[in-house]
Tab-separated table of C-alpha atoms in Angstrom:
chain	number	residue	atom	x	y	z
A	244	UNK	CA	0.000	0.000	0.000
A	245	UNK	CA	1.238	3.633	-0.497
A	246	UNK	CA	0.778	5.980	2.735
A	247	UNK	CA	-2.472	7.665	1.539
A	248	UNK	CA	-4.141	4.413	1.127
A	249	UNK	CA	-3.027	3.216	4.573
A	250	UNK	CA	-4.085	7.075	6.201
A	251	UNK	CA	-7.429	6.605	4.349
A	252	UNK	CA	-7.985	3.055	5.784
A	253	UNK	CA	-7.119	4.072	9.297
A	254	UNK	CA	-9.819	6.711	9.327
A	255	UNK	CA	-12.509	3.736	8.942
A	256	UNK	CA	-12.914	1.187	11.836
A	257	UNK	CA	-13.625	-1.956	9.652
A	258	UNK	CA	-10.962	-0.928	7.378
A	259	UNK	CA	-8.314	-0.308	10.217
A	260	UNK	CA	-8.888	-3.788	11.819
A	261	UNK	CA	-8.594	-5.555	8.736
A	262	UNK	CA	-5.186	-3.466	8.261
A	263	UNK	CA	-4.204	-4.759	11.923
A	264	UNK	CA	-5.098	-8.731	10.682
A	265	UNK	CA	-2.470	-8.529	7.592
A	266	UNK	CA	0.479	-10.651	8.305
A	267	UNK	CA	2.773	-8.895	6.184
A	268	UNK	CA	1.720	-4.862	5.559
A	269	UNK	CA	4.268	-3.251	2.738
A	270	UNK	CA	3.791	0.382	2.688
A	271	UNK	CA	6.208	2.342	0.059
A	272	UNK	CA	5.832	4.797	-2.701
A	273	UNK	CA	6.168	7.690	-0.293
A	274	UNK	CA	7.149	8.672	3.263
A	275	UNK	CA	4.831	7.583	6.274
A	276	UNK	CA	3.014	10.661	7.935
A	277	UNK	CA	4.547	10.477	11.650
A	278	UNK	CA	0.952	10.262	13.359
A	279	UNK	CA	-0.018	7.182	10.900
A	280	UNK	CA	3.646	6.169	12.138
A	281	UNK	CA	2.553	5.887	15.685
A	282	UNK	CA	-0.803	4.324	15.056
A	283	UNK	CA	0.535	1.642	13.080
A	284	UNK	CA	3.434	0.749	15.851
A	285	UNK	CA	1.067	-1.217	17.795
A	286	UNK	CA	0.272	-3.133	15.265
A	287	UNK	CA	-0.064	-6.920	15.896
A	288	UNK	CA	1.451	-8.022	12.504
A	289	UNK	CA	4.366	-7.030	10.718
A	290	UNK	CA	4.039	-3.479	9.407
A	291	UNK	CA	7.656	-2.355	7.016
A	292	UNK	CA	8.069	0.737	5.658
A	293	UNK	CA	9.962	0.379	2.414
A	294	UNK	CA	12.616	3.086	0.708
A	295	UNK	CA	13.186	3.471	-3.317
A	296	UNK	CA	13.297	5.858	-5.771
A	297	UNK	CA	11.560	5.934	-9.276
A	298	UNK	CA	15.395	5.535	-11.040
A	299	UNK	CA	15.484	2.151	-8.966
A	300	UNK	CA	12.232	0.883	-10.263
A	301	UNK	CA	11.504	-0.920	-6.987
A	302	UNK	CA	12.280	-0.442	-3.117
A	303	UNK	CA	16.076	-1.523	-2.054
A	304	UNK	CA	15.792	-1.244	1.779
A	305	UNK	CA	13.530	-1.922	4.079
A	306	UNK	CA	12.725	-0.954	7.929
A	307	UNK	CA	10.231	-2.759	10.527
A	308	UNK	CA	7.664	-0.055	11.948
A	309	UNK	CA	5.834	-2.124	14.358
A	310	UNK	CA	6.104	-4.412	17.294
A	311	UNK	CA	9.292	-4.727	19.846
A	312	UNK	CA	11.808	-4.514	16.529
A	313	UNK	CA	10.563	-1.237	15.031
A	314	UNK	CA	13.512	0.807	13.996
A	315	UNK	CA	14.133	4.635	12.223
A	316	UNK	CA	16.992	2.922	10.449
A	317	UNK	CA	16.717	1.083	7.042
A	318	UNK	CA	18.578	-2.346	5.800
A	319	UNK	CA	19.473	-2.340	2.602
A	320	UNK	CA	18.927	-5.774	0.202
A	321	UNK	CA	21.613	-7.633	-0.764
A	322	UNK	CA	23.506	-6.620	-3.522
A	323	UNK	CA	22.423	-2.724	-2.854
A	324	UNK	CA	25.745	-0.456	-2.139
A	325	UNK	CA	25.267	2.473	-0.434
A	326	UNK	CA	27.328	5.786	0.096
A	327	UNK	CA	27.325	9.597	0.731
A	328	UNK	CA	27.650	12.461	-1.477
A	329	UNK	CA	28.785	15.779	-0.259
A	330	UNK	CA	29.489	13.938	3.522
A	331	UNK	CA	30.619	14.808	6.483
A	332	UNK	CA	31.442	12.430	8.744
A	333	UNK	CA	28.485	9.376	8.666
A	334	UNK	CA	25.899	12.032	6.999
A	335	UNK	CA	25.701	13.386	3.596
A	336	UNK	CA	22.898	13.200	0.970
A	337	UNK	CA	22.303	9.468	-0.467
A	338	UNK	CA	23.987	7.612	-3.329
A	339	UNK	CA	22.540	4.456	-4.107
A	340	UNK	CA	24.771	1.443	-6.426
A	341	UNK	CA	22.431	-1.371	-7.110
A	342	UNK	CA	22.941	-2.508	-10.680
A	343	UNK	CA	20.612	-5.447	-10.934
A	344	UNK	CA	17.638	-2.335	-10.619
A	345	UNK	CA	19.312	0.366	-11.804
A	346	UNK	CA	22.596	1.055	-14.321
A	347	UNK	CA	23.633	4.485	-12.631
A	348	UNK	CA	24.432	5.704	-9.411
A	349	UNK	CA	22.034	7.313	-8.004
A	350	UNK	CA	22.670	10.736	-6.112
A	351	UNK	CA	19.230	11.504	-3.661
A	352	UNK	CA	17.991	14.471	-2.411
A	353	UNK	CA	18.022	12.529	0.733
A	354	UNK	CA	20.117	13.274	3.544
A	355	UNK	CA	20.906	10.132	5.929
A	356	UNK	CA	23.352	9.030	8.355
A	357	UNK	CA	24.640	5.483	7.757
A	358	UNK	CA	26.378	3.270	10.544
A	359	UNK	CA	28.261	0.262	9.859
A	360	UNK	CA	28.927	-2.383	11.971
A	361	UNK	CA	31.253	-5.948	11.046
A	362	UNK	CA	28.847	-7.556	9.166
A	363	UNK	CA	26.242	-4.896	7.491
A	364	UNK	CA	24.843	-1.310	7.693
A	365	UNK	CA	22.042	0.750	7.768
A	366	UNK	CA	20.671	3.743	7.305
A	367	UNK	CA	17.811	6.279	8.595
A	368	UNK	CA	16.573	9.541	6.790
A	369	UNK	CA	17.683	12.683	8.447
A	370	UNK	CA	15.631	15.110	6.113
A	371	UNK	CA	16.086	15.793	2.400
A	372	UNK	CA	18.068	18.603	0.645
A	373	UNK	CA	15.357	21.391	0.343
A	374	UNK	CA	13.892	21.289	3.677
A	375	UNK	CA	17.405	22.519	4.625
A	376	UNK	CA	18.037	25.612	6.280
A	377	UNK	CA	21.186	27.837	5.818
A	378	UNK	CA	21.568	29.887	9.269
A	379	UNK	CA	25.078	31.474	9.975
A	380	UNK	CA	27.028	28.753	7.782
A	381	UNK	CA	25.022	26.032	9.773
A	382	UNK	CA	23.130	23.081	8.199
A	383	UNK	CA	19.988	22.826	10.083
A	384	UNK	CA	17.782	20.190	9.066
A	385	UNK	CA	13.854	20.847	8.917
A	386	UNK	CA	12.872	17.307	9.977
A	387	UNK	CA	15.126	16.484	12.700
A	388	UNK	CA	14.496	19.556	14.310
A	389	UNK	CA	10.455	18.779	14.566
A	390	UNK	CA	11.831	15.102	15.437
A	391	UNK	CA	13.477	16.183	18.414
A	392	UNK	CA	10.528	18.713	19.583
A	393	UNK	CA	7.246	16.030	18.947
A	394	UNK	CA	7.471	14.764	22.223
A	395	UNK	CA	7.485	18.088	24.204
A	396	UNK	CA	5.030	19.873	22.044
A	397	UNK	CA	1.352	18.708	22.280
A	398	UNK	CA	-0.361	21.014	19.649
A	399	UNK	CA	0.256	20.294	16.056
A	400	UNK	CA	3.282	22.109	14.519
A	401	UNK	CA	5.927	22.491	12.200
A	402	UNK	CA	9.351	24.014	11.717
A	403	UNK	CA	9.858	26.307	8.904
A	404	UNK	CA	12.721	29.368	7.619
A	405	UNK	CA	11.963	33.056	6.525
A	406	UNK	CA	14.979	35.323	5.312
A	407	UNK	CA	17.192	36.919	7.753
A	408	UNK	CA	19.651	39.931	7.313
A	409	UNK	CA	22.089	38.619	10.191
A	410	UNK	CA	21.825	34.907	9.143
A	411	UNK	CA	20.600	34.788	5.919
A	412	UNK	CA	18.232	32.272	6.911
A	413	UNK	CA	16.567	31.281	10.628
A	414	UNK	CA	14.413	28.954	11.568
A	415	UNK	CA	11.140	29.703	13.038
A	416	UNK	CA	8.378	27.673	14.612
A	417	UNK	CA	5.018	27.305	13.223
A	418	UNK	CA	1.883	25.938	16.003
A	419	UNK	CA	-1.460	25.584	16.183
A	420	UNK	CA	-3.384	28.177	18.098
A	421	UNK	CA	-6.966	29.131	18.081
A	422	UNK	CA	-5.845	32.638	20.085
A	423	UNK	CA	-2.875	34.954	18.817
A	424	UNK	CA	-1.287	33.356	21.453
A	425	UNK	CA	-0.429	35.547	24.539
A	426	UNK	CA	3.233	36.423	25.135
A	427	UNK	CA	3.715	33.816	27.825
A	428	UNK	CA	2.707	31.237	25.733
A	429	UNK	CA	5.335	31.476	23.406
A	430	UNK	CA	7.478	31.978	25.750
A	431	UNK	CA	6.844	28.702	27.442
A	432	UNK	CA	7.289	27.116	23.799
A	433	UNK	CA	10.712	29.079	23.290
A	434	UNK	CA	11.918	27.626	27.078
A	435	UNK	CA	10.709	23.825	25.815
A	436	UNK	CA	12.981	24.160	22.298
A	437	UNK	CA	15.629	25.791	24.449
A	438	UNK	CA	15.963	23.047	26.997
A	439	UNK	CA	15.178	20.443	24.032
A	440	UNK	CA	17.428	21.901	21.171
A	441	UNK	CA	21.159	22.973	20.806
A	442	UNK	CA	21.370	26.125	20.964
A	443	UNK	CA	22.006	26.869	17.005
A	444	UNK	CA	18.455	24.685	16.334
A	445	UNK	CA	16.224	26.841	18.226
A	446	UNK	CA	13.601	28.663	15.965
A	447	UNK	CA	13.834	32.833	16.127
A	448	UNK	CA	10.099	33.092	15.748
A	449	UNK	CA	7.480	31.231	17.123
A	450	UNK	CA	4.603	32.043	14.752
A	451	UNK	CA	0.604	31.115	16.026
A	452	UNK	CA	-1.572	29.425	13.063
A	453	UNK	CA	-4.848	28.486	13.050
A	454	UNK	CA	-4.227	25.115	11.038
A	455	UNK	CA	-0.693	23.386	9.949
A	456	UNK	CA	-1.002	23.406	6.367
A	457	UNK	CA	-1.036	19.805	5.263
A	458	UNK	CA	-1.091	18.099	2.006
A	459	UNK	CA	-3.789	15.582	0.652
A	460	UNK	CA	-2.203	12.727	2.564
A	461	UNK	CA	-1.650	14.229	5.735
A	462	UNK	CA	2.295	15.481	5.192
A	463	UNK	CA	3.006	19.225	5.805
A	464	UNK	CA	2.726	21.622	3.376
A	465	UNK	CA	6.106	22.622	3.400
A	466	UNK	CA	5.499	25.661	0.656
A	467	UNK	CA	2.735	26.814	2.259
A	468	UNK	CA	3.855	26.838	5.508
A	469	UNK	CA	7.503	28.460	4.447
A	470	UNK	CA	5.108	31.740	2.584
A	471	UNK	CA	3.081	31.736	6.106
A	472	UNK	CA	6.401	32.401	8.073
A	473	UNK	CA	7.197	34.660	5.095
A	474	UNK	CA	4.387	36.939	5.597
A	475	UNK	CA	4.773	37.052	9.792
């Protein structure tokens, strides 16, 4: 199944249990919405998420999302030769070898950390290219950032970048909040990314919204959130 099929399913109680009584449940074509994520962890069955690109024809890793083994990192098939482009250290942006799928390397727009061990390696998905933001010759990346914040922020938000004369670009934080949200309120947002991010990651702006702009399968908007911050 592809993510929007699985988001729709979940939404209907006779659909969602006969998702839970599928032994083997292959989701790929797309990345999983983090709050269909968590709903399909508990999951009785086996639930993978799969990673590929179009240039590979088919997926070429794989990653359990349910159940005791559930992991953020990827294993890559056999035969499937994986390395970094533009690296530093274990993270860079993807380049995928695996000739019996695809002639070419293949350069993503994926940025990943990989860890390697005696006997194999894996893989897990940082953020991607253009949800990167440029702040004082820092790489900060969009998705991590909101990784590290979901479990100390209970409304619905997102992490976004506007233009900045000092920085050239900042981060700025984007929530859900049916008020204009009273000066104390952000505050007491700003002291949770402070004690929750290093000190380069935390956004400039905390920016009240009444909805997080979402796409039709659930993912953020991530143009329409970046021209909301623009216009704050």
């Amino acid at each position: 199944m592809v993510p929007s099929q699985v988001f729709g399913s979940l939404q209907v109680p006779a659909e969602r249990e006969k998702l839970r009584q599928i032994r083997q449940l292959i989701i790929g074509g797309g990345a999983i919405p983090q709050d269909v994520e968590s709903q399909l962890r508990s999951f009785p069955k086996a639930v993978w998420s799969t990673y590929g690109m179009t240039e590979t024809l088919s997926h070429i890793a794989l990653r359990r999302i349910s159940g005791k083994d559930a992991s953020q990192w990827y294993s890559p098939f056999r035969g499937v030769e994986l390395s970094l482009f533009n690296g530093q250290g274990n993270i860079g942006q993807l380049v995928i070898n695996a000739p019996h799928v695809c002639p070419e390397e293949l350069v993503t727009n994926d940025i990943v950390e990989i860890r390697r061990d005696s006997t194999n390696y894996q893989f897990r998905i940082i953020g991607r290219t253009d949800n990167v933001i440029c702040s004082g010759g820092i790489k900060l990346h969009i998705e991590e950032i909101e990784e590290q914040l979901r479990p100390h922020l209970p409304r619905p938000f997102c992490i976004s970048k506007k233009e900045d004369e000092k920085f050239g670009e900042v981060a700025v934080l984007l929530i859900e909040h049916q008020s204009s949200a009273a000066s104390e309120c952000k505050e007491a947002i700003l002291d949770i990314c402070r004690k929750t991010l290093p000190a380069y990651s935390v956004p400039k702006e905390i920016i009240s919204v009444s909805q997080i702009p979402l796409t039709g399968t659930g993912k953020i908007d991530r143009a329409t959130a970046q021209n909301l911050a623009k216009k704050q």
